[in-house]
XYZ file of C-alpha atoms in Angstrom:
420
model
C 101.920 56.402 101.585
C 99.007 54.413 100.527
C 97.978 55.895 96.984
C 100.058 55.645 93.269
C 100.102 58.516 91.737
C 99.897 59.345 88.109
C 103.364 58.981 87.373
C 103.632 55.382 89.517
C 100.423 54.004 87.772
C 102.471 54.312 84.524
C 105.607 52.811 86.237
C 103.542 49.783 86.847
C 101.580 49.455 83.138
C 105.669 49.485 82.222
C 106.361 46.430 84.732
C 103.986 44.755 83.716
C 104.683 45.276 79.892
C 108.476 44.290 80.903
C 107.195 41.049 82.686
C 105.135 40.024 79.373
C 108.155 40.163 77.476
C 110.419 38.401 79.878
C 107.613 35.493 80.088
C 107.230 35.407 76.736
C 110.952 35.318 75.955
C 111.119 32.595 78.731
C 108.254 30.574 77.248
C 109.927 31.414 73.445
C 112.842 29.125 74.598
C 110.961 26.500 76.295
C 109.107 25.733 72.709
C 112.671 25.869 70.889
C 113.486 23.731 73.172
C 110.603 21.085 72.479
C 110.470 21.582 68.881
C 114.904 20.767 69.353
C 114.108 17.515 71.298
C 111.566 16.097 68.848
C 114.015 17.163 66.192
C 116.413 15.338 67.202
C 114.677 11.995 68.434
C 113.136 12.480 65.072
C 116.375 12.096 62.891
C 117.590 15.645 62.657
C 121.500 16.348 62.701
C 123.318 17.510 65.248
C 122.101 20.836 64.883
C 119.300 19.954 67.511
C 121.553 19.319 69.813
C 123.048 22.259 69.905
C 119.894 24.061 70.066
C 118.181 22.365 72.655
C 121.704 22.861 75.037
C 121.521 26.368 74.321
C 117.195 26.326 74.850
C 117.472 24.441 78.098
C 120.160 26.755 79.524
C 118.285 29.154 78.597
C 115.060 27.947 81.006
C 117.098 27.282 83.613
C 118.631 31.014 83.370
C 115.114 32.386 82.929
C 113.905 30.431 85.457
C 116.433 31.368 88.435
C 116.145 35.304 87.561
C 112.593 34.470 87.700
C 112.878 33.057 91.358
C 115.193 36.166 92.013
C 113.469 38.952 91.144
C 110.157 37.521 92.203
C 111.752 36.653 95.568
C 112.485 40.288 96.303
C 108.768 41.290 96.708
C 106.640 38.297 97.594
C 107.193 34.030 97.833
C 107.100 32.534 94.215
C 104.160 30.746 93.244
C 102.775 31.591 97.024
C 105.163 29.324 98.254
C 106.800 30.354 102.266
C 110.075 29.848 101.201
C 112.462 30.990 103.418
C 114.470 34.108 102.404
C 111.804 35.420 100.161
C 109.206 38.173 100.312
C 112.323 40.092 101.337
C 111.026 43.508 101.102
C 108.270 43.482 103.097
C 109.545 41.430 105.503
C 112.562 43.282 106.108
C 110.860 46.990 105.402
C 111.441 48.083 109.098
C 115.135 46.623 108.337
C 115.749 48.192 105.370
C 114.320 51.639 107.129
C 116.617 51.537 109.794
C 119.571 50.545 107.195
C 119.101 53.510 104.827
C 118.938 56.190 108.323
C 121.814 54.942 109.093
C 123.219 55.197 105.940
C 122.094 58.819 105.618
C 123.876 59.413 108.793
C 126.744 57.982 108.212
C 127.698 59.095 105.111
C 125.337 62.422 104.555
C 125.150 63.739 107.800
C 128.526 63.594 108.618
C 130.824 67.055 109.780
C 133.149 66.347 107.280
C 130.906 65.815 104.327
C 129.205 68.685 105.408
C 132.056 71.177 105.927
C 133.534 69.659 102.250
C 130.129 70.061 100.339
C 129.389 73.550 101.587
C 132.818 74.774 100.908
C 133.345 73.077 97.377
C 130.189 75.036 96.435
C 131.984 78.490 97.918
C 128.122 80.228 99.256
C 129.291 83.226 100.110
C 130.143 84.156 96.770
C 127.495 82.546 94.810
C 125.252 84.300 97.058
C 126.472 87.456 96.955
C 126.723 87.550 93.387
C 122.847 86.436 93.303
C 122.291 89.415 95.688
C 123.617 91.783 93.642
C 121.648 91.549 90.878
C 118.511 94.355 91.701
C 115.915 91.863 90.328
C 116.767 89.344 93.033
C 117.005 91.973 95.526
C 113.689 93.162 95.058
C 112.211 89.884 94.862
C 114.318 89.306 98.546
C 112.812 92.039 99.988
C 109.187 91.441 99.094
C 109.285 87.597 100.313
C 110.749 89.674 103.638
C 108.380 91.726 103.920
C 105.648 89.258 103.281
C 107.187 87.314 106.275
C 107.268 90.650 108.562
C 103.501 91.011 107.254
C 102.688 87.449 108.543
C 104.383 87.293 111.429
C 102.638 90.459 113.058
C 99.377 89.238 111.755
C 100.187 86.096 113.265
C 100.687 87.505 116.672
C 98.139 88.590 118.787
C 98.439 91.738 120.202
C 97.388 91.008 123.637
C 99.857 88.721 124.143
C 102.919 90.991 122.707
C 101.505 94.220 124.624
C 101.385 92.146 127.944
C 105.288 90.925 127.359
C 106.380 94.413 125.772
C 104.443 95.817 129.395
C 105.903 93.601 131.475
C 109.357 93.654 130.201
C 109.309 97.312 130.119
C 107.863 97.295 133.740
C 110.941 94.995 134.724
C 113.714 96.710 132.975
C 112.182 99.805 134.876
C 111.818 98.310 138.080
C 115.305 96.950 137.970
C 117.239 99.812 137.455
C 117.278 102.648 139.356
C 116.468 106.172 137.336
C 117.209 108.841 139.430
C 121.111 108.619 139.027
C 120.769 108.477 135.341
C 118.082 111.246 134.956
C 120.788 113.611 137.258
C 123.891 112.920 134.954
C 121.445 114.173 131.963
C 120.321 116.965 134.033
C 123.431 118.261 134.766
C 124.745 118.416 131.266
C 121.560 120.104 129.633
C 122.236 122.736 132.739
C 125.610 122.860 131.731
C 125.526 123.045 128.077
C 121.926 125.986 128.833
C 119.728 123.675 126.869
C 117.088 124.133 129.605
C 117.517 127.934 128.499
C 115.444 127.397 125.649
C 112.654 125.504 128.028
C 112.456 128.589 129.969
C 112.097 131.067 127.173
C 109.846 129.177 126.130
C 107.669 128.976 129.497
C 107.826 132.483 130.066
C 107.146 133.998 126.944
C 104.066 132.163 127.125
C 103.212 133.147 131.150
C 103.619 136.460 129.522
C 101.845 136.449 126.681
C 98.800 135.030 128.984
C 98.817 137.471 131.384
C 98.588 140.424 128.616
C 95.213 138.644 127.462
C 93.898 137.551 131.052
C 94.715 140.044 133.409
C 90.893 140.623 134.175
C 91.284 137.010 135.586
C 94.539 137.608 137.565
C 92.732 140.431 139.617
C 89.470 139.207 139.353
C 91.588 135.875 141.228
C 92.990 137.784 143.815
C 90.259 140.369 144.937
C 88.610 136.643 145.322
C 90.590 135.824 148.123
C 90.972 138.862 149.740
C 89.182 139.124 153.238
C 85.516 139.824 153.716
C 85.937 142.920 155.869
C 88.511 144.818 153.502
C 86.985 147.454 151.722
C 86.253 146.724 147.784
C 88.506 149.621 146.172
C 91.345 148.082 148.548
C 90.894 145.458 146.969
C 90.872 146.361 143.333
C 93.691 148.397 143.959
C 96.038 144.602 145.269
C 94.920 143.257 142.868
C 95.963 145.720 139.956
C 99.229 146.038 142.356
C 99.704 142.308 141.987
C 98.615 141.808 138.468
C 101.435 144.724 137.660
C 104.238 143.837 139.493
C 103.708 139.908 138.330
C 103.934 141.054 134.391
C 106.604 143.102 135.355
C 108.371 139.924 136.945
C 107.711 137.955 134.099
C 108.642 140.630 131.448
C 111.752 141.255 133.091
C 112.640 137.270 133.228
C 111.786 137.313 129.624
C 114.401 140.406 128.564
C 117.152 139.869 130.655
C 119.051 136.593 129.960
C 120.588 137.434 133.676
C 117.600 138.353 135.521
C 118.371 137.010 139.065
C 115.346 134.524 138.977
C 117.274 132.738 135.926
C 120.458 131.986 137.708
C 118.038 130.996 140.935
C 117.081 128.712 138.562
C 119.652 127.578 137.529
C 121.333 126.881 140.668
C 118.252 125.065 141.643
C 118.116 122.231 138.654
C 122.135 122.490 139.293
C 121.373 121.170 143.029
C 118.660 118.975 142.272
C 120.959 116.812 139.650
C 123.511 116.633 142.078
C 120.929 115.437 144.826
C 119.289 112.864 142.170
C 122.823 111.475 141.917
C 123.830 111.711 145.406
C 121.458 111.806 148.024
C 119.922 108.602 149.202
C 116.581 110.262 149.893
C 116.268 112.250 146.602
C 116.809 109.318 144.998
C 114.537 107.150 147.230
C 111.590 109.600 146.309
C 112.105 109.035 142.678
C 112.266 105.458 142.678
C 108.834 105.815 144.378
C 107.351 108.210 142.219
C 108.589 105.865 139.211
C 106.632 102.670 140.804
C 103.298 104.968 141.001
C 103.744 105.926 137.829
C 104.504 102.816 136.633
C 101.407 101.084 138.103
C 98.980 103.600 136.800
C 96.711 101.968 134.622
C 97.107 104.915 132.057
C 100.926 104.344 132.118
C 99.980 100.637 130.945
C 97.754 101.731 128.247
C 100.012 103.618 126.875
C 102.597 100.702 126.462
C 100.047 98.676 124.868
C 99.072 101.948 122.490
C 102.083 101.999 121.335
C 102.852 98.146 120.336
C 99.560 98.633 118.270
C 100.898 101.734 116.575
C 104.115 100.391 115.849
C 102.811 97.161 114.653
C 100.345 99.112 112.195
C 103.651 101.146 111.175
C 105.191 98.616 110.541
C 102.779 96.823 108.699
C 102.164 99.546 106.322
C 105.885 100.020 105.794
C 106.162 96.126 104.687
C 103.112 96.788 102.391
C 104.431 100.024 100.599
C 107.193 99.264 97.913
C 108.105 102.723 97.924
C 108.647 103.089 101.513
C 111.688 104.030 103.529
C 112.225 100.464 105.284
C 111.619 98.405 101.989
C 113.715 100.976 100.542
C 116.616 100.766 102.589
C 116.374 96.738 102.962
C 116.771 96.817 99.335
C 119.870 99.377 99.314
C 121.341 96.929 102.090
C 120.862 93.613 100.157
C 122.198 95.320 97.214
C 125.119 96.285 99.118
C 125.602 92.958 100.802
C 125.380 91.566 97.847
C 128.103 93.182 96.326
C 131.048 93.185 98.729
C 129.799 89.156 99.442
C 130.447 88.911 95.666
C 133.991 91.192 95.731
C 135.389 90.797 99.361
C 136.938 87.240 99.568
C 136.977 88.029 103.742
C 133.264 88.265 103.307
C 132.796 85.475 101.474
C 135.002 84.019 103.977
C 132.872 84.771 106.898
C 129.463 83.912 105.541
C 130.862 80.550 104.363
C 132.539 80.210 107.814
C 128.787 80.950 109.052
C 126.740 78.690 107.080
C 129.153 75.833 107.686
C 129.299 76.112 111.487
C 125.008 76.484 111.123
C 125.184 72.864 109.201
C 127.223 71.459 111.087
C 125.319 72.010 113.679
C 122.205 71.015 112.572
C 123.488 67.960 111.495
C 125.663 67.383 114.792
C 123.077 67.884 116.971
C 119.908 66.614 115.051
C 121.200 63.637 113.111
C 119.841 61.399 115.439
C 116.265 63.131 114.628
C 116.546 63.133 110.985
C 118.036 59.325 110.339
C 114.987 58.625 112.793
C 112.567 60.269 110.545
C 113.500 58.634 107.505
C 113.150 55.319 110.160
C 110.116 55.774 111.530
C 108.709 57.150 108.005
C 110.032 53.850 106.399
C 108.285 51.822 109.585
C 104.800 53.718 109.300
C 104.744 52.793 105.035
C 102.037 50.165 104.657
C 104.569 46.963 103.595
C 102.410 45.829 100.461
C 102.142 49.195 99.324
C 105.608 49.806 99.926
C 106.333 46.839 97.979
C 104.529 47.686 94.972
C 105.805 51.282 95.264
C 109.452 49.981 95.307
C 108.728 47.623 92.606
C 106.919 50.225 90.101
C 110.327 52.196 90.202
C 112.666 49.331 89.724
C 110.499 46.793 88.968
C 111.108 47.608 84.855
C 115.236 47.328 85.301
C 114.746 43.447 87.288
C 112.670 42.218 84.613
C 116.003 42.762 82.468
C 117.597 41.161 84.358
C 115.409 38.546 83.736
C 115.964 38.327 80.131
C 119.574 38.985 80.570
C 119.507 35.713 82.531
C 117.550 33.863 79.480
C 120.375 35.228 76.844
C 123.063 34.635 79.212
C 121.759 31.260 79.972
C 121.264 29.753 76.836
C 124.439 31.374 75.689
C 126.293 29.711 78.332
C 124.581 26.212 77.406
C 125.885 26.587 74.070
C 129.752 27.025 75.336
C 129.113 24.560 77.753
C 127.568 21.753 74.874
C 130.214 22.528 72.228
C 132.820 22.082 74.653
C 131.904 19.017 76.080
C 131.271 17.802 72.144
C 134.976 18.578 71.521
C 136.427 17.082 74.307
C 133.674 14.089 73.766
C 135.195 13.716 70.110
């Protein structure tokens, strides 16, 4: 605080316009005055008199508004009179004064609760949030907040909290249990039926185009000394009775490998539920995998690829999450604006949030304004006050002339009458 601006510059050419004509009024009276006291020790009837009561009332009025007004921002006439120059004297005073003010009698849980609830929020804002201009207008100053907080965040830092929280949750709760319930009910509902279609029609569908390998495989690892057509003829044997294995599996929903199968991933969830060492080997597996440095790229991947998701969303007015941000507002907006139990709630909300605020940080605030008030430079703040009030004091000033020489008048005529 230690420039005018444009608008106090003109506050202060209106002072000081206001001070001309309250020292000129003063200085009008002190001539009427003279010109009433030669009049009358010159002969003149009792006219003067009256005059010069009323003219030198008038000074004296003048005069003590003068020494008032004046007395608020410096010492009149330069003069250390005591209990003037109040302003900046008592600036840190006066700072102190209006905090506490403010926290008395703004700041207060009762004002608080009484404002809010006289204004009724919840359905003043719901009926603002209905409307689909302000909706829209909502959900682009959202999204330009989503936009700026990602961009604000570095994406190091979020990947290495998403990665370690993930890492904790993972390492603090134990899997196997979990993964055995869900086992169980895919094997009892047969959704791992379609997993195994799946699987074999494929096993199949390779061995009709690679059976060349197959045999080619096994007369590979047959034994140096056995004669080559022996060997052909295992290996067509094998390749044979393996697509025959796998065709069969593929047919027959009841082929006996199927319910081996089954009976196997039956076992298995009970043993991931059940049996300490079952699940002892997954939680082991799950650290390894865990501390795999691929495992933590992929975390971090996929931050980045949500983030840019996101992003793009936010960006896109015709995209799903604007979309459906805007439907929601639109909605909220309209049962805030129809449903007094709403309306109830949100202003039951935004009261307990002020009160809060003010509860728990009135002490900070009143101290702003206090320290704000302390750091002001004390003849700046003095001119600063004065340019904003400074016009209204100099009528008082006048005020005090008219008054005054009014007042002289009474005061002469009476004490004529009483005289006579």
């Amino acid at each position: 605080m230690t420039t005018f601006s444009p608008a106090d510059e003109e506050k202060r050419r209106g002072v000081r316009r206001m001070k001309l004509t309250a020292t000129g009024l003063l200085l009008f009276v002190a001539l009427v005055y003279v010109l009433a006291e030669w009049a009358s020790h010159h002969g003149a009837g009792a006219w003067a008199g009256y005059v010069s009561a009323a003219a030198e009332a008038g000074m004296v009025g003048a005069l003590a508004d003068w020494f008032a007004v004046t007395a608020l921002f410096r010492h009149p006439l330069g003069l250390p009179i005591p209990h003037t120059a109040i302003i900046p004297k008592k600036k840190d005073q006066l700072g102190v004064s209006l905090g506490e003010f403010v926290g008395e009698n703004f700041l207060s849980e009762d004002v608080v609760r009484q404002r809010l609830r006289a204004v009724g929020i919840g359905s003043r804002l719901g009926a603002w949030l209905a409307v689909p201009e302000h909706a829209d207008r909502v959900t682009a100053e959202l999204s330009a907040a989503l936009r700026g907080a990602l961009t604000v965040l570095r994406d190091s830092d979020v990947q290495a909290v998403v990665g370690e929280a993930i890492t904790r949750r993972a390492d603090a709760q134990e899997i196997a249990p979990g993964i055995g319930k869900m086992l169980d009910r895919v094997v009892a509902d047969g959704g791992h039926r379609r997993a195994v279609d799946l699987i074999v029609t494929r096993a199949h569908d390779w061995l009709v185009l690679h059976g060349d390998s197959v045999m080619d495989a096994v007369q590979g690892g047959a034994p140096g000394w056995t004669p080559r057509f022996v060997d052909k003829r295992v290996g067509e044997r094998v390749y044979k009775e393996l697509l025959r294995f796998v065709t069969e599996m593929r047919d027959m929903p009841a082929h006996p490998a199927r319910g081996a199968l089954d009976r196997f991933l039956t076992d298995f969830a009970a043993d991931l539920q059940s049996d300490t060492e079952t699940r002892a080997r997954v939680e082991r597996l799950k650290t390894d995998v865990l501390g795999r440095g691929e495992v933590q790229d992929l975390i971090a991947s996929a931050w980045t690829a949500v983030r840019s998701m996101i992003v793009s969303a936010a960006e896109d007015e015709r995209s799903e999450l604007r979309l459906r941000v805007r439907a929601s507002l639109l909605s909220l907006g309209a049962r805030m604006a129809s449903d007094t139990k709403v309306q109830g709630k949100v202003d039951q909300w935004v009261e307990g949030a002020a009160v809060y605020v003010v509860t728990t940080y009135r002490r900070e605030i009143t101290s702003l304004i206090t320290d704000t008030v302390a750091s002001w430079d004390a003849e700046h703040t003095t001119k600063k006050i004065e340019a904003n009030i400074g016009r209204d004091l100099q009528f008082i000033r006048i005020n005090g002339t008219v008054v005054g020489s009014l007042a002289g008048l009474l005061i002469y005529t009476v004490s004529r009458m009483l005289g006579a």
